[in-house]
Tab-separated table of C-alpha atoms in Angstrom:
chain	number	residue	atom	x	y	z
U	1	MET	CA	44.016	-21.651	100.812
U	2	GLU	CA	47.208	-19.782	99.976
U	3	GLU	CA	47.154	-16.133	100.909
U	4	ASP	CA	47.850	-13.391	98.368
U	5	ARG	CA	48.144	-10.244	100.379
U	6	VAL	CA	46.162	-7.146	99.568
U	7	GLU	CA	48.628	-5.166	101.622
U	8	GLY	CA	52.126	-6.400	100.854
U	9	SER	CA	55.693	-5.244	101.045
U	10	LEU	CA	55.559	-2.932	98.045
U	11	GLU	CA	56.949	0.344	99.303
U	12	SER	CA	54.269	2.241	97.402
U	13	ARG	CA	52.468	2.375	94.111
U	14	GLU	CA	53.459	5.085	91.670
U	15	ASP	CA	50.396	7.147	92.547
U	16	GLY	CA	50.953	6.681	96.280
U	17	ARG	CA	48.056	4.296	96.918
U	18	ASN	CA	48.062	1.222	99.110
U	19	PRO	CA	47.541	-2.106	97.290
U	20	ASN	CA	43.913	-2.277	98.497
U	21	GLN	CA	43.017	1.319	97.589
U	22	LEU	CA	40.807	2.426	94.704
U	23	ARG	CA	41.686	5.512	92.692
U	24	GLN	CA	39.672	8.686	93.198
U	25	LEU	CA	36.286	8.417	91.508
U	26	SER	CA	34.222	11.142	89.889
U	27	LEU	CA	30.955	11.160	87.967
U	28	GLU	CA	28.937	13.514	85.792
U	29	GLU	CA	25.506	12.633	84.392
U	30	ASP	CA	23.198	14.138	81.762
U	31	ILE	CA	25.994	16.023	80.018
U	32	LEU	CA	25.141	15.258	76.360
U	33	THR	CA	22.111	17.112	75.026
U	34	ARG	CA	21.621	14.878	71.964
U	35	ALA	CA	21.547	11.624	73.934
U	36	ASP	CA	18.635	10.242	75.954
U	37	GLY	CA	21.068	9.554	78.781
U	38	SER	CA	24.766	10.069	79.406
U	39	ALA	CA	27.437	9.665	82.066
U	40	LYS	CA	31.142	10.419	82.372
U	41	PHE	CA	32.962	8.172	84.822
U	42	LYS	CA	36.517	8.798	85.985
U	43	SER	CA	38.768	6.496	87.975
U	44	GLY	CA	42.057	8.288	88.533
U	45	LYS	CA	43.312	9.275	85.079
U	46	THR	CA	41.020	6.813	83.272
U	47	GLU	CA	38.008	8.635	81.832
U	48	VAL	CA	35.074	7.164	79.917
U	49	LEU	CA	32.011	8.880	78.426
U	50	VAL	CA	28.878	6.847	77.641
U	51	ALA	CA	25.800	7.962	75.680
U	52	VAL	CA	22.521	6.038	75.522
U	53	HIS	CA	20.081	6.463	72.632
U	54	GLY	CA	16.658	4.886	72.787
U	55	PRO	CA	14.512	2.986	72.918
U	56	THR	CA	14.305	4.068	69.297
U	57	GLU	CA	13.553	2.666	65.845
U	58	VAL	CA	15.576	-0.399	64.895
U	59	LYS	CA	16.636	-1.675	61.480
U	60	LEU	CA	14.426	-4.491	60.227
U	61	SER	CA	17.442	-6.797	59.986
U	62	ASP	CA	18.227	-6.227	63.690
U	63	GLU	CA	14.659	-6.368	64.952
U	64	ILE	CA	13.796	-8.862	67.703
U	65	ILE	CA	10.077	-9.528	68.041
U	66	GLU	CA	9.873	-10.161	71.788
U	67	ARG	CA	12.397	-7.640	73.131
U	68	ALA	CA	14.587	-4.641	72.422
U	69	THR	CA	17.890	-4.997	70.591
U	70	ILE	CA	20.871	-3.899	72.691
U	71	ASP	CA	23.810	-2.509	70.720
U	72	VAL	CA	27.176	-1.441	72.161
U	73	ALA	CA	29.732	0.604	70.200
U	74	PHE	CA	33.131	0.982	71.875
U	75	GLN	CA	35.198	3.851	70.529
U	76	LYS	CA	38.875	4.162	71.344
U	77	LYS	CA	41.826	6.014	69.901
U	78	SER	CA	43.176	4.888	66.526
U	79	GLY	CA	45.637	2.024	66.612
U	80	SER	CA	43.539	-0.038	69.011
U	81	ASN	CA	43.210	-3.769	68.451
U	82	ASP	CA	39.932	-4.333	66.576
U	83	TYR	CA	39.583	-7.890	67.911
U	84	LYS	CA	39.981	-6.684	71.500
U	85	ILE	CA	37.388	-3.963	70.923
U	86	ARG	CA	34.915	-6.519	69.563
U	87	GLU	CA	35.484	-8.663	72.656
U	88	ILE	CA	34.868	-5.660	74.920
U	89	GLU	CA	31.649	-4.836	73.059
U	90	LYS	CA	30.511	-8.449	73.358
U	91	MET	CA	31.123	-8.559	77.107
U	92	MET	CA	29.451	-5.196	77.681
U	93	ARG	CA	26.422	-6.158	75.587
U	94	SER	CA	26.010	-9.415	77.504
U	95	SER	CA	26.327	-7.591	80.829
U	96	LEU	CA	23.778	-4.910	79.912
U	97	GLU	CA	21.325	-7.422	78.428
U	98	SER	CA	21.302	-9.157	81.814
U	99	ILE	CA	19.944	-6.068	83.607
U	100	ILE	CA	17.815	-4.215	81.010
U	101	VAL	CA	14.105	-5.082	81.060
U	102	SER	CA	14.147	-5.326	77.276
U	103	THR	CA	10.729	-7.028	76.970
U	104	LEU	CA	9.057	-3.699	77.780
U	105	HIS	CA	10.255	-2.275	74.458
U	106	PRO	CA	10.060	-5.010	71.795
U	107	ARG	CA	11.144	-4.243	68.234
U	108	THR	CA	13.193	-1.219	69.299
U	109	LEU	CA	16.877	-0.374	69.663
U	110	ILE	CA	18.771	0.716	72.761
U	111	ALA	CA	22.178	1.934	71.604
U	112	VAL	CA	25.052	2.379	74.047
U	113	VAL	CA	28.026	4.351	72.728
U	114	VAL	CA	31.240	4.226	74.767
U	115	GLN	CA	34.003	6.747	74.156
U	116	VAL	CA	37.334	6.324	75.938
U	117	LEU	CA	38.644	9.809	76.704
U	118	ASN	CA	41.755	8.578	78.497
U	119	ASP	CA	43.054	5.085	79.227
U	120	ASP	CA	45.193	4.589	82.314
U	121	GLY	CA	43.977	1.096	83.151
U	122	GLY	CA	40.610	-0.333	84.181
U	123	VAL	CA	38.855	0.925	81.056
U	124	LEU	CA	36.319	-1.897	80.829
U	125	SER	CA	35.301	-1.522	84.473
U	126	ALA	CA	34.926	2.237	84.030
U	127	ALA	CA	32.890	1.720	80.842
U	128	ILE	CA	30.502	-0.733	82.531
U	129	ASN	CA	30.016	1.605	85.484
U	130	ALA	CA	29.388	4.575	83.183
U	131	ALA	CA	27.000	2.557	81.001
U	132	CYS	CA	24.842	1.554	83.964
U	133	LEU	CA	24.624	5.175	85.110
U	134	ALA	CA	23.851	6.401	81.585
U	135	LEU	CA	21.012	3.856	81.277
U	136	LEU	CA	19.564	5.123	84.543
U	137	ASP	CA	19.895	8.693	83.271
U	138	ALA	CA	17.989	7.711	80.115
U	139	GLY	CA	15.173	6.166	82.167
U	140	VAL	CA	15.730	2.685	80.731
U	141	PRO	CA	14.072	0.156	83.088
U	142	LEU	CA	16.637	-2.069	84.824
U	143	LYS	CA	16.293	-5.232	86.893
U	144	SER	CA	19.302	-4.183	88.953
U	145	THR	CA	22.248	-1.836	88.857
U	146	ILE	CA	25.723	-3.254	88.200
U	147	ALA	CA	29.265	-2.198	89.004
U	148	SER	CA	32.681	-3.477	88.003
U	149	VAL	CA	36.074	-3.680	89.709
U	150	SER	CA	39.451	-4.627	88.245
U	151	CYS	CA	42.449	-6.044	90.079
U	152	ALA	CA	45.830	-7.565	89.273
U	153	ILE	CA	48.455	-9.809	90.812
U	154	ARG	CA	52.125	-8.876	90.702
U	155	GLU	CA	55.228	-9.942	92.581
U	156	ASP	CA	57.068	-7.714	95.042
U	157	GLU	CA	60.857	-7.609	95.327
U	158	LYS	CA	60.812	-10.753	97.519
U	159	GLY	CA	58.713	-12.778	95.067
U	160	ASN	CA	55.518	-12.514	97.125
U	161	ASN	CA	52.220	-12.195	95.275
U	162	ILE	CA	50.477	-8.860	95.878
U	163	ILE	CA	46.876	-8.111	94.903
U	164	LEU	CA	46.494	-4.604	93.483
U	165	LEU	CA	42.979	-3.195	93.328
U	166	ASP	CA	42.067	-0.871	90.465
U	167	PRO	CA	45.483	-1.127	88.713
U	168	SER	CA	46.843	1.573	86.458
U	169	LYS	CA	47.751	0.759	82.861
U	170	LYS	CA	51.413	0.305	83.807
U	171	GLU	CA	50.457	-1.953	86.706
U	172	GLU	CA	48.243	-4.023	84.407
U	173	PHE	CA	51.115	-4.399	81.942
U	174	ASN	CA	53.579	-5.480	84.644
U	175	SER	CA	51.210	-7.909	86.365
U	176	LYS	CA	51.320	-11.688	86.069
U	177	SER	CA	47.521	-11.829	85.875
U	178	SER	CA	44.578	-9.446	85.905
U	179	PHE	CA	40.853	-9.748	86.587
U	180	ILE	CA	37.692	-7.789	85.851
U	181	PHE	CA	34.732	-8.663	88.067
U	182	LEU	CA	31.153	-7.566	87.473
U	183	PHE	CA	28.633	-7.502	90.325
U	184	ASP	CA	24.984	-6.630	90.770
U	185	GLN	CA	23.460	-5.348	94.011
U	186	ASN	CA	23.487	-8.890	95.386
U	187	TYR	CA	27.289	-8.779	95.244
U	188	GLU	CA	27.809	-10.591	98.563
U	189	ASN	CA	26.391	-13.809	97.111
U	190	GLY	CA	27.859	-14.021	93.609
U	191	ILE	CA	29.070	-12.308	90.463
U	192	VAL	CA	27.441	-11.369	87.170
U	193	GLY	CA	30.551	-11.878	85.050
U	194	CYS	CA	34.320	-12.083	85.011
U	195	SER	CA	37.161	-11.607	82.520
U	196	THR	CA	40.701	-12.815	83.245
U	197	ARG	CA	44.176	-12.595	81.737
U	198	GLY	CA	47.392	-14.435	82.523
U	199	PHE	CA	48.195	-17.376	84.769
U	200	PHE	CA	46.814	-17.830	88.276
U	201	THR	CA	45.791	-20.534	90.719
U	202	GLN	CA	42.275	-21.222	91.932
U	203	ASP	CA	43.176	-19.766	95.325
U	204	GLN	CA	44.512	-16.592	93.691
U	205	TYR	CA	41.278	-16.208	91.754
U	206	PHE	CA	39.165	-16.423	94.904
U	207	ASN	CA	41.477	-14.082	96.802
U	208	CYS	CA	41.057	-11.493	94.035
U	209	LEU	CA	37.303	-12.051	94.040
U	210	LYS	CA	37.190	-11.447	97.797
U	211	ALA	CA	39.211	-8.241	97.487
U	212	SER	CA	37.058	-7.006	94.589
U	213	ARG	CA	33.835	-7.801	96.409
U	214	GLY	CA	34.934	-5.528	99.245
U	215	ALA	CA	35.870	-2.773	96.795
U	216	VAL	CA	32.639	-2.895	94.786
U	217	ALA	CA	30.644	-2.027	97.895
U	218	LYS	CA	32.468	1.317	97.884
U	219	ILE	CA	31.704	1.819	94.178
U	220	PHE	CA	27.991	1.092	94.663
U	221	THR	CA	27.939	3.595	97.538
U	222	PHE	CA	29.702	6.201	95.405
U	223	MET	CA	27.271	5.656	92.502
U	224	ARG	CA	24.244	5.916	94.795
U	225	LEU	CA	25.438	9.079	96.530
U	226	SER	CA	26.383	10.675	93.196
U	227	ALA	CA	22.964	9.892	91.729
U	228	GLU	CA	21.218	11.336	94.804
U	229	LYS	CA	23.323	14.488	94.508
U	230	GLN	CA	22.340	14.855	90.839
U	231	LEU	CA	18.667	14.622	91.772
U	232	ALA	CA	18.918	17.056	94.680
């Protein structure tokens, strides 16, 4: 297997991090009074706010007899690509449907509203992390918690491939490929989902997966400790 280095010969990233270093994380829960659950998740300068409404009444046209309907609305600043937003909503809905015990609330609606407050890369990962925490805050029954990590591959000045964990928006733009991995608590044995962009080899994919699997353990720990602090 060819080796893409997590720590390469890049002198430094613009924010001073090492290639294998996540940005500083912060979390606030239960901050919206009109929502059943809410969470604001920050990764560096990227900031996402998620509100959960429900289970509540659902339109007859959207009603599903045996389970709850899961709806995701992704709100970003004007000028965003509508097709890309629809793809993000689709991926988030699929991810959340995999963990919500929706059969406990048939013929209802669980609405997840995502608002991007600032985008400096890794927005989808931040939104998934915030959504999971907001669902927990709302008391929605889950089969498991989930967490997401993004990474990218770029070349250094010598043409070597460097894996960058949690890339900024500029790093995403300048990368040859980027990845978003989604894990549940059984992260050591598999993944829940993945989204990719650009060109990469099979070895590069698995190298990024390995790096992201190590990083998501830190995110799960951060989420758990933050939740315990909120409850204290």
